[in-house]
Coordinates of C-alpha atoms and ligand atoms in Angstrom, one line a residue:
M745 CA -13.9 75.0 116.8
V746 CA -15.7 73.1 114.8
D747 CA -16.8 75.6 111.1
V748 CA -19.8 75.1 110.6
T749 CA -19.9 76.4 106.9
S750 CA -17.4 73.3 106.1
L751 CA -19.6 71.2 108.1
R752 CA -22.3 72.1 106.0
N753 CA -20.9 71.3 102.9
R754 CA -19.2 68.3 103.6
I755 CA -23.4 67.1 104.7
K756 CA -24.2 68.5 101.4
T757 CA -21.9 66.8 99.2
V758 CA -22.8 63.4 100.7
F759 CA -26.5 64.7 99.7
Q760 CA -25.2 65.4 96.2
L761 CA -25.3 62.1 95.0
R762 CA -28.0 62.8 91.8
R763 CA -25.3 62.3 89.4
S764 CA -23.7 59.3 90.5
L765 CA -27.2 57.5 91.5
S766 CA -28.7 58.2 88.4
I767 CA -25.8 56.5 86.5
V768 CA -26.1 53.6 88.9
W769 CA -30.1 53.5 88.2
R770 CA -29.6 53.6 84.8
Y771 CA -27.5 50.6 84.4
A772 CA -27.8 48.6 87.6
A773 CA -31.5 49.2 88.3
G774 CA -32.4 45.4 88.9
W775 CA -29.6 44.3 90.9
T776 CA -30.0 47.6 92.8
A777 CA -33.5 47.2 93.7
V778 CA -32.8 43.3 95.0
N779 CA -29.8 44.5 96.9
A780 CA -32.0 47.6 98.6
V781 CA -34.6 44.4 99.3
L782 CA -32.2 42.3 101.1
V783 CA -31.0 45.5 103.1
F784 CA -34.4 46.1 104.4
I785 CA -35.0 42.2 105.4
Q786 CA -31.0 42.3 107.2
G787 CA -32.2 45.5 109.3
L788 CA -34.4 43.3 110.9
F789 CA -32.6 40.1 111.9
P790 CA -30.5 42.0 114.5
V791 CA -33.6 43.2 116.2
A792 CA -35.1 40.0 116.5
A793 CA -31.8 38.3 117.5
F794 CA -31.4 40.4 120.5
Y795 CA -34.8 40.2 121.8
L796 CA -34.8 36.5 121.6
M797 CA -31.7 36.0 123.4
K798 CA -33.4 38.0 126.2
Q799 CA -36.4 35.3 125.8
I800 CA -34.2 32.6 125.8
V801 CA -32.0 33.7 129.3
D802 CA -35.1 34.7 131.0
T803 CA -37.3 31.5 130.3
V804 CA -34.0 29.9 131.6
T805 CA -34.4 31.8 134.7
I806 CA -37.9 31.1 135.0
Y807 CA -37.0 27.2 134.2
I808 CA -34.6 27.7 137.1
D809 CA -36.3 29.1 139.7
S810 CA -39.9 27.5 139.2
P811 CA -39.7 23.9 140.2
G812 CA -42.2 21.7 139.2
Q813 CA -43.2 23.6 135.6
E814 CA -40.3 21.9 133.6
N815 CA -42.5 20.6 130.9
Q816 CA -44.2 24.4 129.8
N817 CA -40.7 26.2 130.4
Y818 CA -38.7 24.0 128.2
S819 CA -41.5 23.9 124.9
W820 CA -41.1 27.8 125.6
L821 CA -37.4 27.3 125.6
M822 CA -37.4 25.3 122.4
L823 CA -40.0 27.2 121.1
W824 CA -37.4 30.6 122.0
V825 CA -33.9 28.3 120.7
V826 CA -35.6 27.0 117.3
L827 CA -37.2 30.9 116.3
A828 CA -33.5 32.4 117.0
A829 CA -31.8 29.4 114.7
L830 CA -34.0 29.8 112.3
V831 CA -33.0 33.6 112.3
A832 CA -29.4 33.0 111.9
L833 CA -30.0 30.9 109.4
F834 CA -31.9 33.7 107.6
A835 CA -29.5 36.3 108.5
A836 CA -26.6 33.9 107.4
L837 CA -28.9 32.9 103.9
S838 CA -29.5 36.6 103.0
R839 CA -25.8 37.7 103.8
S840 CA -24.5 35.1 101.2
F841 CA -27.1 36.2 99.0
G842 CA -26.3 39.4 99.1
E843 CA -22.6 39.0 98.8
Y844 CA -23.4 37.4 95.6
T845 CA -25.8 40.5 94.4
S846 CA -23.6 43.3 95.1
S847 CA -20.7 41.8 93.2
A848 CA -23.1 41.6 90.1
Q849 CA -24.0 45.4 90.6
S850 CA -20.7 46.0 90.9
L851 CA -19.3 44.2 88.3
T852 CA -21.8 45.7 85.5
L853 CA -21.1 48.9 87.4
S854 CA -17.9 48.6 86.5
D855 CA -18.1 47.7 83.0
K856 CA -20.8 50.1 81.9
V857 CA -18.2 53.0 83.4
A858 CA -15.2 51.8 80.9
D859 CA -18.0 52.4 78.4
L860 CA -19.1 56.0 79.3
L861 CA -15.4 56.9 79.9
H862 CA -14.4 55.4 76.0
E863 CA -17.5 57.0 75.0
K864 CA -16.4 60.7 76.0
S865 CA -13.0 59.9 75.1
H866 CA -14.2 59.5 71.6
S867 CA -17.0 62.1 71.2
V868 CA -14.3 64.9 72.9
D869 CA -12.4 67.3 70.0
L870 CA -9.0 66.0 69.1
A871 CA -7.8 69.3 70.6
Y872 CA -8.5 67.9 74.4
Y873 CA -5.6 65.0 73.6
E874 CA -3.0 67.7 73.2
N875 CA -4.4 69.3 76.7
P876 CA -2.2 67.5 80.0
S877 CA -5.1 68.5 82.2
Y878 CA -7.2 66.4 79.5
Y879 CA -4.9 63.5 80.7
D880 CA -5.6 64.3 84.3
T881 CA -9.4 64.5 84.4
L882 CA -9.3 60.9 82.5
H883 CA -6.5 59.7 84.5
R884 CA -8.5 60.6 88.1
A885 CA -11.8 59.4 86.2
Q886 CA -10.8 55.8 85.5
E887 CA -8.6 55.2 88.5
E888 CA -11.6 55.9 90.9
A889 CA -14.7 56.2 89.2
P890 CA -15.0 52.0 88.6
F891 CA -14.8 50.8 92.3
R892 CA -16.5 54.1 93.8
L893 CA -19.3 54.2 91.9
P894 CA -20.7 50.8 93.2
R895 CA -18.5 51.6 96.7
I896 CA -21.3 54.4 96.9
V897 CA -23.9 52.3 96.3
E898 CA -22.9 49.8 98.8
G899 CA -22.1 52.5 101.4
L900 CA -26.0 53.7 101.0
I901 CA -26.9 50.6 101.3
E902 CA -24.3 50.1 104.5
I903 CA -26.3 53.2 105.9
A904 CA -29.6 51.9 105.5
R905 CA -28.7 48.6 106.8
S906 CA -26.9 50.1 109.3
V907 CA -29.5 52.6 110.4
T908 CA -32.7 50.0 110.3
A909 CA -31.2 47.8 112.6
L910 CA -29.8 50.5 114.8
L911 CA -33.1 52.1 115.0
G912 CA -34.9 48.9 116.3
I913 CA -31.8 48.1 118.8
V914 CA -31.9 52.2 119.7
V915 CA -35.6 51.5 120.8
L916 CA -35.0 48.4 122.5
M917 CA -32.6 50.1 124.7
F918 CA -34.6 53.1 125.2
S919 CA -36.7 51.0 126.9
F920 CA -33.7 50.2 129.5
S921 CA -31.9 53.3 129.7
G922 CA -31.5 56.8 127.5
F923 CA -27.7 56.6 129.1
L924 CA -26.9 53.5 127.2
V925 CA -27.9 55.4 123.9
L926 CA -25.6 58.3 124.7
G927 CA -22.9 56.1 125.1
L928 CA -23.3 54.8 121.7
F929 CA -22.6 58.4 120.2
V930 CA -19.9 59.4 122.6
A931 CA -18.2 56.2 121.6
T932 CA -18.7 56.5 117.6
I933 CA -18.9 60.1 116.4
P934 CA -15.5 61.5 117.5
V935 CA -14.2 58.7 114.5
A936 CA -16.8 59.4 112.1
V937 CA -15.6 63.0 112.3
I938 CA -11.6 61.9 111.8
R939 CA -12.7 60.3 108.5
L940 CA -14.6 63.0 107.1
L941 CA -12.1 65.1 107.4
Y942 CA -9.2 62.8 106.2
S943 CA -11.4 61.5 103.1
Q944 CA -11.5 65.5 102.0
K945 CA -7.2 65.7 102.9
S946 CA -7.1 62.4 101.0
F947 CA -9.0 63.7 97.8
E948 CA -7.1 66.6 97.6
L949 CA -3.4 64.9 98.3
D950 CA -5.0 62.4 95.2
R951 CA -5.4 65.8 92.8
A952 CA -2.3 66.9 93.4
Q953 CA -0.3 63.9 92.7
T954 CA -2.3 63.2 89.2
E955 CA 0.4 64.8 87.4
P956 CA 3.5 63.1 89.3
E957 CA 1.6 59.8 89.4
R958 CA 0.8 60.1 85.3
K959 CA 4.8 60.6 84.8
A960 CA 5.6 57.4 87.0
W961 CA 3.1 55.5 85.0
Y962 CA 4.7 56.8 82.1
Y963 CA 8.3 56.0 82.8
H964 CA 6.2 52.6 83.9
S965 CA 5.3 52.4 80.5
I966 CA 8.3 53.1 78.3
L967 CA 10.2 50.5 80.8
T968 CA 7.9 47.7 80.3
D969 CA 6.2 48.8 76.4
M970 CA 7.7 47.0 73.1
A971 CA 7.4 50.6 71.4
E972 CA 10.4 51.6 73.3
A973 CA 11.8 48.3 74.4
K974 CA 14.5 48.6 71.6
E975 CA 16.1 52.2 72.0
V976 CA 15.9 51.7 75.8
R977 CA 18.1 48.7 75.8
V978 CA 20.2 50.2 72.9
F979 CA 20.8 53.6 74.9
N980 CA 21.0 51.2 78.1
L981 CA 18.2 53.7 79.8
G982 CA 17.1 51.1 82.3
R983 CA 18.5 52.0 85.2
L984 CA 17.7 55.8 84.7
L985 CA 14.3 55.3 83.8
R986 CA 14.0 52.6 87.2
E987 CA 14.8 55.4 89.0
R988 CA 13.0 58.3 88.2
F989 CA 10.2 56.6 88.5
Q990 CA 11.5 54.9 92.0
L991 CA 11.9 59.4 93.1
L992 CA 8.7 59.9 91.9
K993 CA 6.5 57.0 93.9
K994 CA 9.1 57.8 96.8
T995 CA 8.1 61.4 97.0
M996 CA 4.2 60.8 96.7
R997 CA 5.1 57.9 99.3
E998 CA 6.0 59.9 102.2
E999 CA 3.0 62.2 101.3
R1000 CA 0.6 59.9 101.6
L1001 CA 2.4 58.4 105.0
E1002 CA 2.5 61.6 106.4
L1003 CA -0.9 62.3 106.0
L1004 CA -1.9 58.9 107.4
R1005 CA 0.6 59.4 110.4
S1006 CA -1.4 62.1 111.4
R1007 CA -4.6 60.6 110.9
V1008 CA -3.3 57.8 113.3
V1009 CA -3.2 59.7 116.1
L1010 CA -6.0 61.0 115.7
D1011 CA -7.7 57.7 115.4
M1012 CA -6.1 56.8 118.7
I1013 CA -7.4 59.1 120.7
A1014 CA -11.6 57.9 119.5
Q1015 CA -10.4 54.9 119.5
L1016 CA -9.5 55.8 123.7
L1017 CA -13.5 57.2 123.9
D1018 CA -14.4 54.3 122.2
V1019 CA -13.1 52.1 124.7
L1020 CA -14.1 53.9 127.5
A1021 CA -17.7 54.6 126.3
L1022 CA -18.0 50.7 126.2
F1023 CA -17.1 49.8 129.5
G1024 CA -18.3 52.6 131.0
S1025 CA -21.4 51.1 129.6
I1026 CA -21.2 47.6 131.2
V1027 CA -20.4 48.9 134.4
W1028 CA -23.7 51.0 134.5
I1029 CA -25.9 47.4 133.3
V1030 CA -24.1 45.3 135.6
S1031 CA -24.8 47.8 138.4
M1032 CA -28.2 47.8 137.4
T1033 CA -28.4 44.6 137.7
I1034 CA -27.2 43.8 141.0
N1035 CA -29.0 46.2 142.1
G1036 CA -32.3 44.2 141.1
K1037 CA -33.1 46.9 138.6
S1038 CA -33.2 44.5 135.4
T1039 CA -33.2 41.0 135.0
L1040 CA -30.2 38.5 133.8
G1041 CA -31.8 38.2 130.3
E1042 CA -31.4 42.0 130.2
L1043 CA -28.1 42.4 131.3
V1044 CA -27.3 39.6 128.6
A1045 CA -29.7 41.5 126.2
F1046 CA -28.8 44.7 126.8
Y1047 CA -25.0 43.9 126.5
L1048 CA -25.2 42.2 123.1
A1049 CA -27.4 45.1 121.9
F1050 CA -25.3 47.9 123.2
Q1051 CA -21.9 46.1 121.2
G1052 CA -24.3 45.5 118.6
G1053 CA -25.6 49.0 118.5
L1054 CA -22.1 50.1 119.0
S1055 CA -20.8 48.3 116.0
Y1056 CA -23.9 49.7 113.7
M1057 CA -23.8 52.9 114.9
Q1058 CA -19.9 52.7 113.8
A1059 CA -20.7 51.1 110.6
A1060 CA -23.2 53.9 109.7
F1061 CA -21.0 56.8 110.3
Y1062 CA -18.0 55.0 108.6
A1063 CA -20.2 54.0 106.2
F1064 CA -21.2 57.9 105.4
A1065 CA -17.8 59.0 105.4
D1066 CA -17.3 56.5 103.1
V1067 CA -20.1 57.8 101.0
Y1068 CA -18.6 61.3 101.2
E1069 CA -15.1 59.8 100.0
D1070 CA -16.7 58.2 97.1
N1071 CA -18.6 61.1 95.9
L1072 CA -15.9 63.6 96.3
F1073 CA -13.8 61.3 93.9
L1074 CA -16.5 61.1 91.7
S1075 CA -16.8 64.3 91.0
N1076 CA -13.5 63.5 88.8
L1077 CA -16.3 61.2 87.2
H1078 CA -18.6 63.7 86.2
E1079 CA -15.9 66.4 85.7
F1080 CA -14.5 64.0 83.0
L1081 CA -18.1 63.6 81.3
G1082 CA -19.1 66.9 81.4
I1083 CA -16.3 67.6 78.7
E1084 CA -18.1 69.4 76.0
P1085 CA -17.0 69.1 72.5
E1086 CA -16.7 72.2 70.3
I1087 CA -17.3 70.4 67.0
T1088 CA -20.5 69.0 66.9
R1089 CA -23.4 68.2 64.8
P1090 CA -25.2 71.4 64.6
E1091 CA -29.3 71.8 65.7
N1092 CA -30.3 71.2 61.3
P1093 CA -27.1 70.1 59.4
H1094 CA -27.2 70.6 55.7
P1095 CA -26.5 67.9 53.4
V1096 CA -23.2 67.0 52.4
P1097 CA -23.1 68.1 48.5
G1098 CA -22.9 64.6 47.0
T1099 CA -21.0 64.6 43.7
M1100 CA -19.0 68.2 44.3
R1101 CA -18.8 70.5 41.6
K1102 CA -16.3 73.7 42.4
G1103 CA -14.7 71.4 45.2
V1104 CA -13.0 72.5 48.5
E1105 CA -11.6 75.5 49.3
F1106 CA -9.3 77.1 52.1
K1107 CA -10.4 80.9 52.4
D1108 CA -7.9 83.4 54.1
L1109 CA -7.7 80.6 56.6
V1110 CA -5.9 81.1 59.9
F1111 CA -5.4 78.6 63.1
T1112 CA -3.6 78.2 66.2
Y1113 CA -3.7 75.6 68.4
P1114 CA -5.2 75.8 71.3
G1115 CA -2.5 76.8 74.3
N1116 CA 0.4 78.3 71.7
N1117 CA 0.5 81.9 70.6
R1118 CA 2.2 81.2 67.2
P1119 CA -0.4 80.4 64.5
A1120 CA 0.6 77.3 62.7
L1121 CA -1.5 78.3 59.6
K1122 CA -1.5 82.1 58.5
G1123 CA -3.7 83.5 55.4
I1124 CA -4.1 80.4 53.8
D1125 CA -6.3 80.0 50.3
L1126 CA -6.1 76.8 48.2
T1127 CA -8.7 75.5 46.3
L1128 CA -8.9 71.2 45.6
S1129 CA -11.2 70.9 43.0
P1130 CA -12.9 67.5 42.2
G1131 CA -10.7 65.1 40.6
E1132 CA -7.8 67.1 40.9
V1133 CA -4.4 65.8 42.9
I1134 CA -2.2 68.5 44.8
A1135 CA 0.7 68.4 46.6
I1136 CA 1.9 70.1 49.5
V1137 CA 5.6 70.9 49.7
G1138 CA 7.0 72.4 52.6
D1139 CA 10.1 72.0 55.4
N1140 CA 9.1 69.9 58.9
G1141 CA 6.8 72.2 60.8
S1142 CA 5.4 74.6 58.0
G1143 CA 1.7 73.5 58.7
K1144 CA 0.9 70.5 56.3
T1145 CA -0.6 68.0 58.6
T1146 CA -2.4 70.7 60.6
L1147 CA -3.9 71.3 57.3
V1148 CA -5.4 68.0 56.8
K1149 CA -6.4 68.0 60.6
L1150 CA -9.1 71.3 59.8
L1151 CA -10.0 69.7 56.1
C1152 CA -11.1 66.8 58.5
R1153 CA -12.4 68.7 61.1
L1154 CA -10.1 67.3 63.6
Y1155 CA -10.2 71.1 64.5
D1156 CA -12.3 74.4 63.7
P1157 CA -10.2 77.0 62.1
S1158 CA -9.3 80.2 64.3
A1159 CA -10.2 82.6 61.3
G1160 CA -11.2 82.2 57.8
K1161 CA -13.2 79.1 56.6
I1162 CA -13.2 75.8 54.5
T1163 CA -15.7 75.3 52.3
A1164 CA -17.3 72.7 50.2
D1165 CA -19.2 73.7 47.1
D1166 CA -19.2 77.4 48.9
L1167 CA -20.8 76.0 52.0
D1168 CA -18.9 76.4 55.6
L1169 CA -18.1 72.9 56.6
K1170 CA -19.2 73.8 59.9
R1171 CA -22.7 73.7 58.7
F1172 CA -22.2 69.7 58.3
D1173 CA -22.8 66.9 60.6
P1174 CA -18.2 66.4 61.2
A1175 CA -19.4 62.8 60.8
E1176 CA -21.0 63.2 57.4
W1177 CA -18.2 65.2 56.7
R1178 CA -15.7 63.1 57.1
K1179 CA -17.3 59.9 55.1
K1180 CA -16.1 62.4 52.1
I1181 CA -12.5 61.9 53.6
S1182 CA -10.0 59.0 53.7
V1183 CA -6.5 59.7 55.3
V1184 CA -2.8 57.8 55.4
F1185 CA -1.9 60.2 58.3
Q1186 CA 2.1 60.0 58.8
D1187 CA 1.7 57.9 62.2
Y1188 CA -1.0 55.7 60.8
A1189 CA -2.7 53.3 63.7
H1190 CA -1.5 49.5 63.8
Y1191 CA -4.3 47.7 64.3
A1192 CA -2.8 44.4 66.6
L1193 CA -6.2 42.7 64.8
T1194 CA -6.6 40.5 61.5
V1195 CA -5.3 41.3 58.1
Q1196 CA -8.9 41.8 57.1
E1197 CA -9.8 44.2 60.3
N1198 CA -6.9 46.6 59.5
I1199 CA -8.2 47.5 55.8
W1200 CA -12.0 47.1 56.8
F1201 CA -11.5 49.7 59.6
G1202 CA -11.1 52.5 56.4
N1203 CA -15.0 51.8 56.3
I1204 CA -16.8 49.5 58.7
D1205 CA -20.3 50.3 57.0
R1206 CA -18.8 48.2 53.5
P1207 CA -19.3 44.2 54.4
P1208 CA -15.7 43.0 54.3
D1209 CA -16.3 41.0 51.2
A1210 CA -13.1 38.9 49.8
D1211 CA -13.1 39.7 45.9
S1212 CA -13.0 43.9 46.8
M1213 CA -10.8 43.3 49.8
K1214 CA -8.5 41.6 47.7
E1215 CA -9.0 44.3 45.0
V1216 CA -7.7 47.2 47.4
A1217 CA -4.8 45.3 48.8
Y1218 CA -4.2 44.8 45.1
R1219 CA -3.8 48.6 44.3
S1220 CA -2.2 49.6 47.3
G1221 CA 0.5 46.9 46.9
A1222 CA -0.3 44.9 50.0
A1223 CA -1.4 42.0 48.6
S1224 CA 1.8 40.0 47.5
F1225 CA 3.0 40.1 51.3
I1226 CA -0.5 39.7 52.4
K1227 CA -0.7 36.1 50.3
K1228 CA 2.8 34.8 52.0
L1229 CA 0.7 35.4 55.7
P1230 CA 0.1 32.4 57.4
Y1231 CA -3.3 32.9 57.5
A1232 CA -3.2 35.4 54.7
Y1233 CA -6.1 37.9 55.4
D1234 CA -6.8 36.0 58.5
T1235 CA -3.5 36.4 60.3
E1236 CA -3.6 38.3 63.4
L1237 CA -1.0 41.2 63.3
G1238 CA 1.5 42.7 65.5
R1239 CA 2.7 41.2 69.0
W1240 CA -0.2 41.9 71.3
F1241 CA -1.4 38.7 71.4
T1242 CA -0.4 34.6 71.0
D1243 CA -0.6 34.5 67.4
G1244 CA 0.0 37.6 66.4
H1245 CA 2.5 38.1 63.4
E1246 CA 4.5 41.3 62.8
L1247 CA 5.1 42.8 59.7
S1248 CA 7.5 45.6 58.8
I1249 CA 7.4 49.1 58.7
G1250 CA 6.7 49.4 55.1
E1251 CA 4.6 46.5 55.3
W1252 CA 1.9 48.5 57.7
Q1253 CA 2.0 51.2 55.5
K1254 CA 0.8 49.4 52.7
L1255 CA -1.9 48.2 54.5
A1256 CA -2.7 51.8 55.7
I1257 CA -2.9 53.2 52.0
A1258 CA -5.1 49.9 51.6
R1259 CA -7.3 50.8 53.9
T1260 CA -7.5 54.1 52.7
F1261 CA -9.0 52.7 49.4
W1262 CA -11.3 51.1 51.2
R1263 CA -13.2 53.9 51.6
D1264 CA -15.6 55.0 49.3
A1265 CA -14.1 58.6 49.8
D1266 CA -14.0 61.5 47.6
I1267 CA -11.0 63.0 48.4
F1268 CA -8.1 61.1 49.5
V1269 CA -5.2 62.8 51.9
F1270 CA -1.6 60.4 51.7
D1271 CA 0.8 62.0 54.1
E1272 CA 3.9 60.9 53.2
P1273 CA 2.4 57.6 51.4
S1274 CA 5.5 56.2 51.2
S1275 CA 7.5 57.4 53.3
S1276 CA 8.8 53.7 54.8
L1277 CA 8.4 51.9 51.1
D1278 CA 11.1 50.5 49.1
P1279 CA 11.7 52.5 45.7
I1280 CA 10.1 49.1 43.6
A1281 CA 6.9 49.4 45.8
E1282 CA 7.2 53.3 45.5
A1283 CA 7.0 53.4 41.9
Q1284 CA 4.6 50.8 41.7
L1285 CA 2.6 52.9 43.6
L1286 CA 2.8 56.1 42.0
E1287 CA 3.4 54.7 38.5
N1288 CA -0.9 53.8 38.4
F1289 CA -1.6 56.3 41.1
R1290 CA -4.3 58.5 39.2
S1291 CA -6.1 55.4 38.5
L1292 CA -6.0 54.0 41.5
L1293 CA -8.0 57.3 42.8
K1294 CA -10.5 56.4 40.0
G1295 CA -10.5 60.1 38.9
K1296 CA -11.2 61.0 42.6
S1297 CA -9.3 64.1 44.3
A1298 CA -5.9 64.2 46.2
I1299 CA -3.9 65.7 48.3
L1300 CA -0.7 64.8 48.5
I1301 CA 2.1 65.7 50.9
S1302 CA 5.7 64.2 50.4
H1303 CA 9.5 65.1 50.5
R1304 CA 10.0 63.3 47.4
F1305 CA 9.9 65.2 44.3
S1306 CA 9.3 62.0 42.6
T1307 CA 5.5 62.0 44.2
I1308 CA 5.3 65.9 43.8
R1309 CA 6.2 66.3 40.3
M1310 CA 3.1 64.3 39.5
A1311 CA 0.7 66.8 41.1
D1312 CA -1.5 69.0 38.9
C1313 CA -0.4 71.9 41.1
V1314 CA 2.1 72.0 43.9
Y1315 CA 1.7 74.7 47.0
V1316 CA 4.8 75.3 48.9
M1317 CA 4.5 75.9 52.6
K1318 CA 6.9 78.0 54.9
E1319 CA 6.4 78.6 58.5
G1320 CA 2.2 78.3 58.4
E1321 CA 2.1 80.5 55.3
I1322 CA 1.8 79.6 51.2
V1323 CA 5.2 80.9 49.0
E1324 CA 4.6 79.2 46.0
K1325 CA 2.0 77.9 44.0
G1326 CA 2.0 76.0 40.3
T1327 CA 3.3 73.0 38.7
H1328 CA 6.4 71.7 39.3
E1329 CA 8.1 72.9 36.0
D1330 CA 6.5 76.4 36.5
L1331 CA 8.1 76.4 40.1
L1332 CA 11.0 75.3 39.0
E1333 CA 11.0 78.2 36.4
N1334 CA 10.2 80.7 39.1
N1335 CA 13.6 79.7 41.0
G1336 CA 11.9 80.4 44.2
H1337 CA 12.4 78.2 47.7
Y1338 CA 10.5 75.1 45.6
A1339 CA 13.5 75.4 43.2
E1340 CA 15.7 75.8 46.3
L1341 CA 14.4 72.1 48.0
Y1342 CA 14.6 70.1 44.2
R1343 CA 17.9 71.4 43.9
T1344 CA 19.4 70.7 47.6
Q1345 CA 17.4 67.1 47.3
A1346 CA 19.3 66.4 43.3
K1347 CA 22.4 67.0 44.5
H1348 CA 22.4 64.0 46.5
Y1349 CA 21.7 61.9 43.4
E1350 CA 24.1 63.3 41.3
S1351 CA 27.3 61.9 41.0
P1352 CA 30.4 63.9 41.8
E1353 CA 31.0 64.3 37.9
R1354 CA 27.8 66.0 37.6
Q1355 CA 28.0 68.2 40.6
E1356 CA 31.1 69.4 38.6
Ligands
LIG1854 P1 4.3 69.5 59.5 O1 3.2 69.0 58.9 O2 4.2 70.8 58.0 O3 6.1 69.2 59.3 P2 2.7 70.3 61.7 O4 1.5 70.6 60.8 O5 2.6 69.1 61.9 O6 3.8 70.3 60.2 O7 3.0 71.5 62.4 C1 3.0 73.2 62.3 C2 3.5 73.4 63.4 O8 2.1 73.3 64.2 C3 5.2 73.5 63.9 O9 5.1 73.9 64.6 C4 4.3 72.2 65.2 O10 5.3 72.6 66.3 C5 3.2 72.8 65.2 N1 2.1 71.7 65.9 C6 1.8 70.5 65.6 N2 0.7 69.9 66.2 C7 0.2 70.7 67.3 C8 -0.4 70.4 68.6 N3 -0.9 69.4 68.3 N4 0.0 71.5 68.9 C9 0.7 72.4 69.3 N5 1.3 72.8 68.1 C10 1.2 71.5 67.2

């Protein structure tokens, strides 16, 4: 039995095209309009062609049957033939032009969809990046949307084109026999229903396979990306990863093939109906002609019209099923575009204080990562006064980096707050607040672009003039190796592109520090700033650290006591809490966790004689 509700829902889905069409219209209105006009024109050609064919055959019949009137019949015949040729010519021309316009529309839309995806990926909260379902949604949106969006328009155009052509043909055929029109429906509807049904199944399978598909893609990237290439070779992981990839693909392939198999069986039955209807109609037309109820011209024209009608009917129903499927898949795009960031600009943001008087304060702050049940930060009270340099020390996983992420408003606290001159950070436009801060993260970016761009990205509002660039490169210690590069500041970096020049990790780190200094920030954050620097480079950086900061505040996260000891105040973290606070000397004297960390590190530097 046909499930009426689900049928109704399916038809509804096809007509819920507003969101997709509004994207199409917004980004490719011109091409869409041209396509629509072409479709209308193309829809008129087939009827004209069938009519002219009927006239040609009937005129030929009269020509043969009426000797003595050759001249008059000949002129008519020529007129019909020339008209038929012109119709064929214009149909071909409009088809070729139509191919160009729909390609132009498709290409334009694909690029725009990519831009929409980029815009959304950039605006969502960082928290989404840590949620696998974000990647599933993004994966589905980017896999399908770029080609489905133009296709939905093509599908609608196809429906319009086929229905226009079909209407003419149906009117023409009705004048001959209603039986033939019925034959058209019997031949096409079962195939269309099967398509509709399997679109839904295919969509559901695709959603179910998103995660294994991404996993397979992940194995592929480990096998082919530069980042893991060294380890994959040294640890000989190639075979294992290939096998895992193949296993995932095999399972997914079998599921897909099983779906296809059941569809093919049903399709065959439907095709059988199609053929029966076609041949039944031929028998009908021939018997009508033999019984003298129609002319030879009508026989030819109606046979052609029936065949044409059949293919337009099929095209219309298939396009309908395709639009349904495309629309289902585009729900993935809309789902992705519908993600709303939580960290947004307030309606009336408070201006960020120009020069801070009191500085930044963390007040009884608690933070738990989404999906975690243990807080990463608990009861944090911390002050960073203007011009002050503080250090944060602690074991791995004690919450140091999380604290910086909250300062940058990449996350908001679960409880408590962060203030700048007593104003809650939530009152500011996050983009304006971030202009105050410059950070070198532990996992800083390696941009496979020029040296200059790697520095300039720290503040793209500032023109990249050569002298200022040299000055920050000098401050970060990057100037000396940049000078030796083949094109100095214009050298392309990384191994992505032909002229790329690879740097050492320490050199990349110096560039990241230069990028930080390029920003006119009030607060500088250095998360393990010298982890990859050699002792001389580290000493150079730290020696003039305060003058490099030019009186601005800084947060130093480090395990190196050479770095830590220069801070005005040291905060010691353990399991998400601040357990001690004071100067290096005070903390040593307290003989607490800090002193323990210090002694453990110092022990490795002392000579065996001194340890005794
Ligand atoms: P630290 O910088 O002191 O090494 P982090 O601030 O990076 O430590 O991490 C603190 C805790 O938060 C750790 O237990 C870590 O597992 C957890 N954590 C860090 N990042 C995330 C994240 N994106 N999602 C969930 N938990 C996280």
